[in-house]
Each structure stands twice: as C-alpha cells, then as structure tokens.
Amino acid sequence: MTRKVDFLVIGAGPGGYAAAFRAADLGRKVVLVDARATLGGVCLNEGCIPSKALLHAAAILHEMSEAKDWGIAVEERPPIDLERLRARKDGIVTTLTGGLAGLARRRKVEVIQGFARFGGPDRVVVGDEELQFADCVIATGSAPVRLPSWPEDSRIWDSTAALELRGVPDRLAVVGGGIIGLEMATVYAALGSAVTVVELGPQIVPGADGEAASILRASLEASGCRILTDTRVTAITPGKETVGLELSGAVEEHVEADAVIQAVGRRADAAALDLAKAGLEARADGTLAVDPYGRTGKANIYAIGDVTGGPMLAHRATHQGKIAAELASGHHPAPLSALIPSVAYTRPELAWIGQSLDQARAAGVKARAASFPWQASGRNLTSGAGAGLTRLVYCEESKRLLGATLVGTNAGELLSELTLAIEMGARLEDVALTVHAHPTLSETVAFAAERALGTLTDL
Ligand code: FAD
Ligand code: NAD
C-alpha cells in the first residue's frame, strides 16, 4: 500500500524530533519513523541523558569523599543500591521520552515504529507500507564502533551496555580516552571500580586544548583512574574468570579486567537505508555529505545529525534539524553555525568552543591566548577547590575572541557565555567590562579577558 506523506522524518533522535516538531509548527503534516519503541534516539535512550544521570551519582559520591575535609563525617564508601540508581536513571529516561511522545501528539506528528529504507527517489518503505514523501529528512544517527578483531563476550561492553549498569566490576578497562570513555571512567571509578583507560593517541580527549586535557587527566588519576596514552590493545582474550588485554606502545603490559568498555568512536551507517534507490550514496565512513542547510544534493531529501558526520553532538543535530525543516517549508534559515560547543561531563568538566591557539595561527591569524587559573578563584575555593583553568584565544590586533577552553566545575555551563560572545564578534573588552557577579566561577572568564588586556588585579 502506498500512502502520501507531506514531511517524512527517519530517526527520532534530537535531530529527527526537532525537524519533525519544527516542521509541524510550520504547518506541515509530519510522519516520524523510528525503529525503536521510544522517541529521543541515542541521546535520550542510551547517550546524553542516562550518562549524565550516572555522572550525577558519581558527583554525589565525590562530594561525600571530600566531606571530611569540611568537618563533615560521612561514610567514605557508602553502600550503593545499584537497583535504585538504575531505576532513577531509567525513570529520568522514561520521563523524557514519554514527554516527547506527548509533544509529538500535541503537534499531531504521526509516529510510526519500524525500520525505514528507500524504495525510490520519493518513497520509503517501512514494514509493508510504502510512504511517498514530498520532503524527507534522514536523521538515522550513529552506533558504537566495534573493533572487528574483538570477540563477542558479555563482559565486553559498548556505551549502551555500560549505561545499563549491569554491575560494578572490580577491575574495569576502558579502551578509548575520548569523551565516552572518560565519562564512563568517571562513573565507574566513583562507583568503586579500579579503572584503566587505554588511549591510542598522545593525549586524552584528542582535539581539546593540551593543557586543559592534562588538568583533566591529573584529576582523573587523583580519583583513582590509571590512564595510559600512546598505548594500544593488541589482543583481547576472554578467559573463564577475567578478560585479558595485551597492551603495547608506551606501556607494554598484560592487564586482567572483569569488564571492558569499548569506546573507540561512533559510526553512521547511511547505506543501510538503501540509498541508491533515492539516488544518493554514503561516503566511505558511512556518513552522508550535506551543506550547512542539510541539503544532500537531492532537492527533497535532507540529512542531519550524526549521519552527516562530526562533531557527533546532540545540539548540532537539533540545530541542523530545525534548519532543514525551515528550508524545506519555504523559510530562509541561517546556515548551521561553525561554532559547535563541546563538553566532556567528566570530573572536572572540560569544555571548549571555536579555535585553539594552534588552529588560529595555522589559519594565518596573529593569535594569542590568556588564561586564568582557578586556584585564584574565590568561588572555586569556596566550593571544593577543584582543578580548573579558563583560557581565551583572541586576535592580537582586533582583540576579537576566537576560541575558549574551560576545565573545572560546571565548565560546560560557563562555556555558553563565550559561545555567545564569539558568535556576536565580541572583543576582550566586551567580556572584561561586562560586570560578572562575585563570587562566581564565571568571573574566571572576565579575569582571563582582563589578563589579556593587562587590567587584571586578581592575580
Ligand atoms: P540519534 O540520536 O542517533 O537517533 C537516531 C535514531 O534513528 C535512533 O533512534 C534509531 O533507532 C533511528 N534509526 C536509525 N536508522 C533507522 C531507520 N533506517 N529507520 C528508522 N529508524 C532508524 N551528545 C551531546 O551533545 N552531549 C552529550 O552529553 C552526549 N552524551 C553522549 C553519551 C553517550 C554514551 C553517547 C553514546 C552519545 C552521547 N552524545 C552526546 C552524542 C549524541 O547522543 C548524538 O550526537 C545524538 O544522539 C545524535 O542525534 P541524531 O538525531 O543524529 O541521531
Ligand atoms: P571519540 O572518537 O571522541 O574518542 C574515541 C577515542 O578512542 C579517541 O581518543 C581515539 O584515539 C581512541 N581510540 C580509537 N581506537 C582505539 C584503540 N584501538 N585503542 C585505544 N584507543 C583508541 O569517540 P567516543 O568517545 O566513543 O564518542 C563518540 C561520539 O559521541 C563523539 O563524537 C562524541 O563527541 C560523542 N559524545 C559526546 C559526549 C558529550 O558531548 N558529552 C558524550 C559522549 C559521546
């Protein structure tokens, strides 16, 4: 049976549901298809949200472990009710996915559960139904990379399995020192696992400022994680009791673990959509090429989110989704901003935006950086004195801000001020002369700008 659909969205993650809801708000008749039973995609079901819930539990445990320094006696290793923790996390996910279902109903967005494939340039097949669309948005996301040589074993987890909280392994090996690996290391180290992180590259969180990544590394090590960089896993052997890992590179060692988390990246698989039938082709890495409006090259087919490549982040997907919905509905949206903020919700958080000093200089800009160490922040000292740094990258001539990195408590929240500043073409004076409340961590942003201008009196 063939049915006509005005606006079809494949994939109900943060990209897909944003596109669907925006299109519905613009008067389109929308059908949203997803293979899973709940809306929200990876982000709500097995990504951003459950990981942040577990990271909150980790933060509580960290605070408790530091309570004695403030004269508050609490059990240093309080018993953890895993079932209750799991239920709390799952409850948050259910609240949010259920909320989305309500928002879809309110907008009269029809939701179909099923796996979609193209059946032609203007049609998609879901089960035994064929949907002939006027416009289609592909928002099928990504899945964890599985190293092909790795065996199948219930003790070798991807991020989805790690978030299920099956148990707290005594010894946990995390392969990959990117954001997923380190967020999971933060969670399980707090829950009591002895965590070893094995990272192929020379620094954790490749792509982030090197000094900020070193501060994060030192903090993770102080909280009990062992972090090995320039090291690869050459063999992995599930044994009866444990899983054995052979390491080579900077560290040559045999490691025994009770569980292993594989966090070596995520991959899109656009080809699974039978793209050739729509006249499209996936790139070698499984993604679809698009322009800053999400256009694929086929007039009525857009692609957004992780399926279009990196950075694979929920907020990028959401913005792409709205842009595609608006363009397809006859509006004139601005293209996707090149400024996509990145935040690792580790302890401490690591957040960055825009250009690093090296990137700016490589682009031919006379760039400089100015930093403010959080050891000199009153607010930081009064709230635990965690390690931290605020660094601004700016153009020496124009004093325009080009990029920023923050590492420290709530760095992710502080980043938004700088993202807005860079979007608006702010100069150092704009930040330095904006009165920041005292004592706040946000003062470190103004202090870094003052330091660059030579007006700082707090150091
Ligand atoms: P997805 O969220 O991947 O959703 C795609 C949906 O499409 C899925 O529901 C899938 O079932 C469906 N689908 C796929 N193929 C088909 C098909 N053929 N037919 C029908 N349905 C289909 N990002 C952040 O910004 N902040 C974070 O804190 C963060 N934390 C993360 C933590 C973890 C553990 C993980 C794994 C990811 C995290 N991410 C985070 C990344 C974020 O989840 C993704 O960038 C985001 O979900 C991508 O959104 P999307 O709309 O492109 O697709
Ligand atoms: P990633 O690509 O960010 O990091 C993977 C890491 O694994 C890299 O550091 C890489 O050098 C390392 N690696 C690759 N192969 C390896 C090997 N064989 N042995 C050891 N190390 C190896 O991927 P990820 O951390 O899996 O995250 C996937 C995506 O999800 C990213 O795009 C990320 O931005 C997104 N994500 C975002 C958040 C957030 O915004 N807070 C949280 C989780 C995930």
Short mmCIF file of C-alpha atoms in Angstrom, two decimals, residues 73-411:
data_model
loop_
_atom_site.label_atom_id
_atom_site.label_comp_id
_atom_site.label_asym_id
_atom_site.label_seq_id
_atom_site.Cartn_x
_atom_site.Cartn_y
_atom_site.Cartn_z
CA ALA A 73 31.74 12.98 58.89
CA VAL A 74 30.11 10.67 56.36
CA GLU A 75 30.86 7.14 55.37
CA GLU A 76 33.68 7.40 52.86
CA ARG A 77 32.48 4.39 50.88
CA PRO A 78 28.73 4.44 51.39
CA PRO A 79 26.87 1.32 50.26
CA ILE A 80 25.41 1.79 46.77
CA ASP A 81 21.99 0.40 45.90
CA LEU A 82 22.60 -0.31 42.21
CA GLU A 83 18.99 -1.27 41.58
CA ARG A 84 17.77 2.07 42.91
CA LEU A 85 20.38 4.00 40.98
CA ARG A 86 19.45 2.15 37.80
CA ALA A 87 15.76 2.83 38.44
CA ARG A 88 16.42 6.54 38.98
CA LYS A 89 18.36 6.76 35.69
CA ASP A 90 15.73 4.75 33.81
CA GLY A 91 12.96 6.86 35.34
CA ILE A 92 14.56 10.06 34.01
CA VAL A 93 14.83 8.50 30.56
CA THR A 94 11.19 7.38 30.68
CA THR A 95 10.03 10.83 31.80
CA LEU A 96 11.85 12.50 28.93
CA THR A 97 10.95 10.00 26.18
CA GLY A 98 7.33 10.00 27.38
CA GLY A 99 7.39 13.79 27.33
CA LEU A 100 8.50 13.71 23.71
CA ALA A 101 5.65 11.36 22.82
CA GLY A 102 3.28 13.92 24.36
CA LEU A 103 4.88 16.77 22.41
CA ALA A 104 4.51 14.73 19.19
CA ARG A 105 0.82 14.07 19.93
CA ARG A 106 0.18 17.72 20.70
CA ARG A 107 1.63 18.65 17.31
CA LYS A 108 -0.26 15.88 15.56
CA VAL A 109 3.00 14.31 14.41
CA GLU A 110 2.26 10.70 13.44
CA VAL A 111 4.85 8.32 14.88
CA ILE A 112 5.50 5.01 13.15
CA GLN A 113 7.72 2.35 14.71
CA GLY A 114 9.74 0.48 12.12
CA PHE A 115 12.95 0.39 10.12
CA ALA A 116 12.79 2.62 7.03
CA ARG A 117 14.53 2.06 3.70
CA PHE A 118 14.27 3.98 0.47
CA GLY A 119 12.11 2.35 -2.19
CA GLY A 120 12.66 5.08 -4.81
CA PRO A 121 13.65 8.76 -5.15
CA ASP A 122 10.45 9.92 -3.43
CA ARG A 123 9.45 6.93 -1.34
CA VAL A 124 10.41 4.98 1.74
CA VAL A 125 9.33 1.51 2.79
CA VAL A 126 8.53 0.73 6.44
CA GLY A 127 7.34 -2.83 7.02
CA ASP A 128 4.62 -3.48 4.46
CA GLU A 129 3.82 0.19 3.98
CA GLU A 130 5.23 2.49 1.31
CA LEU A 131 5.37 6.20 2.13
CA GLN A 132 5.59 8.62 -0.77
CA PHE A 133 7.02 11.86 0.58
CA ALA A 134 7.09 15.47 -0.55
CA ASP A 135 10.11 16.12 1.70
CA CYS A 136 12.25 13.68 3.66
CA VAL A 137 14.79 14.23 6.43
CA ILE A 138 17.29 11.47 7.16
CA ALA A 139 18.25 11.55 10.86
CA THR A 140 19.38 7.99 11.48
CA GLY A 141 22.27 8.83 13.79
CA SER A 142 25.19 6.57 14.59
CA ALA A 143 26.15 3.47 16.56
CA PRO A 144 29.25 2.47 18.57
CA VAL A 145 32.27 1.32 16.56
CA ARG A 146 33.06 -2.31 17.26
CA LEU A 147 36.65 -3.30 16.57
CA PRO A 148 36.34 -6.21 14.12
CA SER A 149 39.02 -8.34 15.75
CA TRP A 150 37.33 -8.18 19.17
CA PRO A 151 35.45 -11.27 20.34
CA GLU A 152 31.79 -11.27 21.42
CA ASP A 153 31.65 -11.57 25.20
CA SER A 154 29.12 -10.39 27.76
CA ARG A 155 31.93 -8.70 29.71
CA ILE A 156 32.95 -6.56 26.72
CA TRP A 157 30.58 -3.59 26.74
CA ASP A 158 29.83 -0.76 24.40
CA SER A 159 28.49 2.52 25.85
CA THR A 160 24.91 1.21 25.77
CA ALA A 161 25.83 -1.83 27.85
CA ALA A 162 27.95 0.29 30.19
CA LEU A 163 24.95 2.57 30.84
CA GLU A 164 22.77 -0.41 31.73
CA LEU A 165 24.75 -0.59 34.96
CA ARG A 166 24.85 -4.39 34.98
CA GLY A 167 27.23 -4.32 37.94
CA VAL A 168 30.35 -2.64 39.22
CA PRO A 169 33.36 -4.63 38.02
CA ASP A 170 36.33 -4.71 40.41
CA ARG A 171 38.69 -4.03 37.53
CA LEU A 172 37.41 -2.15 34.50
CA ALA A 173 39.42 -1.49 31.35
CA VAL A 174 38.18 1.38 29.17
CA VAL A 175 39.53 1.33 25.65
CA GLY A 176 39.41 4.83 24.15
CA GLY A 177 40.15 8.06 26.01
CA GLY A 178 37.57 10.17 24.16
CA ILE A 179 34.52 11.72 25.80
CA ILE A 180 32.53 8.48 26.15
CA GLY A 181 35.49 6.56 27.60
CA LEU A 182 36.25 9.26 30.14
CA GLU A 183 32.64 9.87 31.19
CA MET A 184 32.25 6.14 31.78
CA ALA A 185 35.61 6.02 33.60
CA THR A 186 34.36 8.86 35.86
CA VAL A 187 31.16 6.95 36.65
CA TYR A 188 32.67 3.54 37.33
CA ALA A 189 35.69 4.89 39.26
CA ALA A 190 33.26 6.70 41.58
CA LEU A 191 31.17 3.53 41.96
CA GLY A 192 34.29 1.66 43.07
CA SER A 193 35.92 0.06 40.03
CA ALA A 194 39.68 0.20 39.59
CA VAL A 195 39.67 1.80 36.13
CA THR A 196 42.41 1.65 33.50
CA VAL A 197 41.90 3.84 30.42
CA VAL A 198 43.88 2.85 27.31
CA GLU A 199 44.17 5.59 24.70
CA LEU A 200 45.87 5.21 21.35
CA GLY A 201 46.78 8.87 20.92
CA PRO A 202 49.22 11.06 22.87
CA GLN A 203 46.52 12.84 24.93
CA ILE A 204 43.06 12.10 26.26
CA VAL A 205 40.16 13.93 24.56
CA PRO A 206 42.02 14.47 21.29
CA GLY A 207 41.03 17.82 19.84
CA ALA A 208 40.83 19.58 23.19
CA ASP A 209 43.46 22.04 24.46
CA GLY A 210 46.51 20.05 25.64
CA GLU A 211 46.96 21.82 28.99
CA ALA A 212 43.27 21.52 29.81
CA ALA A 213 43.36 17.82 28.91
CA SER A 214 46.38 17.40 31.22
CA ILE A 215 44.46 19.02 34.08
CA LEU A 216 41.57 16.61 33.48
CA ARG A 217 43.98 13.69 33.29
CA ALA A 218 45.64 14.64 36.61
CA SER A 219 42.21 14.90 38.30
CA LEU A 220 41.05 11.56 36.94
CA GLU A 221 44.30 9.98 38.11
CA ALA A 222 43.87 11.55 41.53
CA SER A 223 40.44 9.95 41.76
CA GLY A 224 41.96 6.53 41.09
CA CYS A 225 41.88 6.07 37.30
CA ARG A 226 45.00 4.78 35.63
CA ILE A 227 45.39 6.49 32.26
CA LEU A 228 47.69 5.12 29.58
CA THR A 229 48.24 7.20 26.43
CA ASP A 230 50.18 6.25 23.29
CA THR A 231 49.12 2.70 24.07
CA ARG A 232 47.06 0.24 22.06
CA VAL A 233 45.31 -3.01 22.84
CA THR A 234 46.88 -5.62 20.55
CA ALA A 235 44.92 -8.63 21.76
CA ILE A 236 41.89 -9.25 23.91
CA THR A 237 41.19 -12.70 25.30
CA PRO A 238 38.10 -13.57 27.30
CA GLY A 239 39.07 -16.13 29.93
CA LYS A 240 36.96 -18.05 32.40
CA GLU A 241 37.26 -15.53 35.23
CA THR A 242 38.52 -12.37 33.53
CA VAL A 243 39.22 -10.73 30.19
CA GLY A 244 42.93 -10.39 29.33
CA LEU A 245 44.26 -7.40 27.37
CA GLU A 246 47.70 -7.19 25.81
CA LEU A 247 48.94 -3.61 25.68
CA SER A 248 51.71 -2.28 23.52
CA GLY A 249 53.22 1.14 22.87
CA ALA A 250 54.17 3.48 25.72
CA VAL A 251 53.05 0.74 28.11
CA GLU A 252 53.77 -2.92 27.30
CA GLU A 253 51.76 -4.96 29.74
CA HIS A 254 49.21 -7.71 30.26
CA VAL A 255 46.09 -6.41 32.02
CA GLU A 256 43.31 -8.50 33.55
CA ALA A 257 39.86 -6.93 33.73
CA ASP A 258 36.44 -8.05 34.96
CA ALA A 259 34.80 -5.94 32.26
CA VAL A 260 35.95 -3.88 29.29
CA ILE A 261 34.26 -0.82 27.80
CA GLN A 262 34.95 -0.28 24.14
CA ALA A 263 34.69 3.47 23.49
CA VAL A 264 36.64 3.96 20.28
CA GLY A 265 34.19 6.18 18.45
CA ARG A 266 30.82 6.04 16.72
CA ARG A 267 29.95 5.32 13.12
CA ALA A 268 26.99 6.17 10.93
CA ASP A 269 25.59 3.59 8.54
CA ALA A 270 23.64 5.58 5.95
CA ALA A 271 23.99 2.76 3.41
CA ALA A 272 21.53 0.68 5.47
CA LEU A 273 18.81 2.96 4.07
CA ASP A 274 19.19 1.55 0.52
CA LEU A 275 20.34 5.00 -0.54
CA ALA A 276 20.95 4.04 -4.17
CA LYS A 277 17.18 3.83 -4.65
CA ALA A 278 16.99 7.51 -3.72
CA GLY A 279 19.93 8.35 -5.97
CA LEU A 280 22.20 9.02 -3.01
CA GLU A 281 25.48 7.46 -1.91
CA ALA A 282 27.09 7.21 1.51
CA ARG A 283 30.71 8.28 2.00
CA ALA A 284 33.32 5.65 2.88
CA ASP A 285 32.86 6.38 6.61
CA GLY A 286 29.13 5.65 6.41
CA THR A 287 28.02 9.31 6.58
CA LEU A 288 26.09 11.44 4.09
CA ALA A 289 27.58 14.65 2.71
CA VAL A 290 25.42 17.74 3.30
CA ASP A 291 25.79 21.52 3.08
CA PRO A 292 25.22 23.83 6.09
CA TYR A 293 21.44 23.63 5.41
CA GLY A 294 21.37 19.83 5.48
CA ARG A 295 20.87 19.53 1.71
CA THR A 296 22.03 16.23 0.27
CA GLY A 297 22.01 17.17 -3.41
CA LYS A 298 18.56 15.63 -3.95
CA ALA A 299 16.09 18.51 -3.87
CA ASN A 300 13.59 17.00 -1.45
CA ILE A 301 15.95 14.92 0.75
CA TYR A 302 17.85 16.42 3.70
CA ALA A 303 20.18 14.78 6.22
CA ILE A 304 21.01 15.96 9.72
CA GLY A 305 22.78 14.87 12.89
CA ASP A 306 25.34 12.12 13.38
CA VAL A 307 24.55 10.57 9.99
CA THR A 308 26.17 13.67 8.45
CA GLY A 309 29.45 13.15 10.34
CA GLY A 310 31.12 15.00 13.19
CA PRO A 311 31.08 16.56 15.58
CA MET A 312 28.53 13.93 16.62
CA LEU A 313 26.68 16.01 19.20
CA ALA A 314 23.03 16.31 20.11
CA HIS A 315 22.86 20.12 19.93
CA ARG A 316 24.40 20.11 16.44
CA ALA A 317 21.76 17.59 15.34
CA THR A 318 18.96 19.72 16.80
CA HIS A 319 20.10 22.89 15.04
CA GLN A 320 20.52 21.04 11.76
CA GLY A 321 17.02 19.59 12.18
CA LYS A 322 15.38 22.98 12.61
CA ILE A 323 17.28 24.47 9.68
CA ALA A 324 16.27 21.60 7.35
CA ALA A 325 12.62 21.81 8.44
CA GLU A 326 12.52 25.57 7.88
CA LEU A 327 14.24 25.44 4.49
CA ALA A 328 12.01 22.60 3.28
CA SER A 329 8.98 24.59 4.41
CA GLY A 330 9.79 27.67 2.36
CA HIS A 331 11.59 29.71 5.02
CA HIS A 332 15.07 31.22 4.82
CA PRO A 333 17.02 29.96 7.85
CA ALA A 334 20.60 30.94 8.60
CA PRO A 335 23.06 28.13 7.84
CA LEU A 336 24.44 25.97 10.63
CA SER A 337 26.97 27.90 12.71
CA ALA A 338 30.54 26.66 12.59
CA LEU A 339 30.66 27.21 16.35
CA ILE A 340 29.59 23.92 17.94
CA PRO A 341 30.40 23.72 21.66
CA SER A 342 31.97 20.54 23.05
CA VAL A 343 31.66 19.45 26.67
CA ALA A 344 33.01 16.38 28.43
CA TYR A 345 30.93 15.95 31.60
CA THR A 346 33.82 14.39 33.45
CA ARG A 347 35.13 15.49 36.83
CA PRO A 348 36.17 18.20 36.26
CA GLU A 349 34.25 19.12 33.14
CA LEU A 350 36.21 20.03 30.04
CA ALA A 351 34.55 22.41 27.59
CA TRP A 352 35.71 24.20 24.50
CA ILE A 353 34.50 26.32 21.61
CA GLY A 354 35.97 27.82 18.47
CA GLN A 355 39.62 27.84 17.53
CA SER A 356 42.56 26.68 19.60
CA LEU A 357 45.70 28.82 19.54
CA ASP A 358 47.35 26.44 17.06
CA GLN A 359 44.30 26.35 14.79
CA ALA A 360 44.03 30.14 14.75
CA ARG A 361 47.73 30.54 13.98
CA ALA A 362 47.56 27.87 11.27
CA ALA A 363 44.74 29.91 9.73
CA GLY A 364 47.14 32.85 9.50
CA VAL A 365 45.72 34.87 12.43
CA LYS A 366 48.10 36.66 14.83
CA ALA A 367 46.54 34.87 17.75
CA ARG A 368 47.38 34.85 21.45
CA ALA A 369 45.97 33.08 24.49
CA ALA A 370 45.31 34.31 28.01
CA SER A 371 44.48 32.07 30.95
CA PHE A 372 43.13 32.37 34.45
CA PRO A 373 43.95 29.54 36.88
CA TRP A 374 41.04 28.55 39.09
CA GLN A 375 43.27 28.24 42.15
CA ALA A 376 42.87 32.04 42.30
CA SER A 377 39.07 31.98 42.09
CA GLY A 378 37.32 32.62 45.39
CA ARG A 379 34.22 30.78 44.21
CA ASN A 380 36.27 27.77 43.23
CA LEU A 381 37.98 27.66 46.64
CA THR A 382 34.67 28.00 48.48
CA SER A 383 33.15 25.15 46.51
CA GLY A 384 35.78 22.47 46.77
CA ALA A 385 38.88 23.94 45.12
CA GLY A 386 38.89 21.57 42.20
CA ALA A 387 41.47 21.97 39.48
CA GLY A 388 40.49 24.44 36.80
CA LEU A 389 41.56 26.80 34.06
CA THR A 390 39.85 29.31 31.79
CA ARG A 391 41.71 30.07 28.56
CA LEU A 392 40.73 32.53 25.87
CA VAL A 393 42.18 32.63 22.38
CA TYR A 394 41.99 36.02 20.68
CA CYS A 395 43.34 38.01 17.76
CA GLU A 396 46.20 40.23 18.92
CA GLU A 397 45.29 43.06 16.54
CA SER A 398 41.50 43.22 16.74
CA LYS A 399 41.21 41.71 20.25
CA ARG A 400 38.34 39.61 18.94
CA LEU A 401 37.68 36.34 20.71
CA LEU A 402 38.38 33.29 18.55
CA GLY A 403 38.07 30.39 20.93
CA ALA A 404 37.92 29.31 24.55
CA THR A 405 38.62 26.30 26.72
CA LEU A 406 37.49 25.79 30.27
CA VAL A 407 38.27 22.93 32.57
CA GLY A 408 36.67 22.86 36.01
CA THR A 409 33.39 22.50 37.85
CA ASN A 410 30.43 23.45 35.62
CA ALA A 411 32.78 24.35 32.75
#
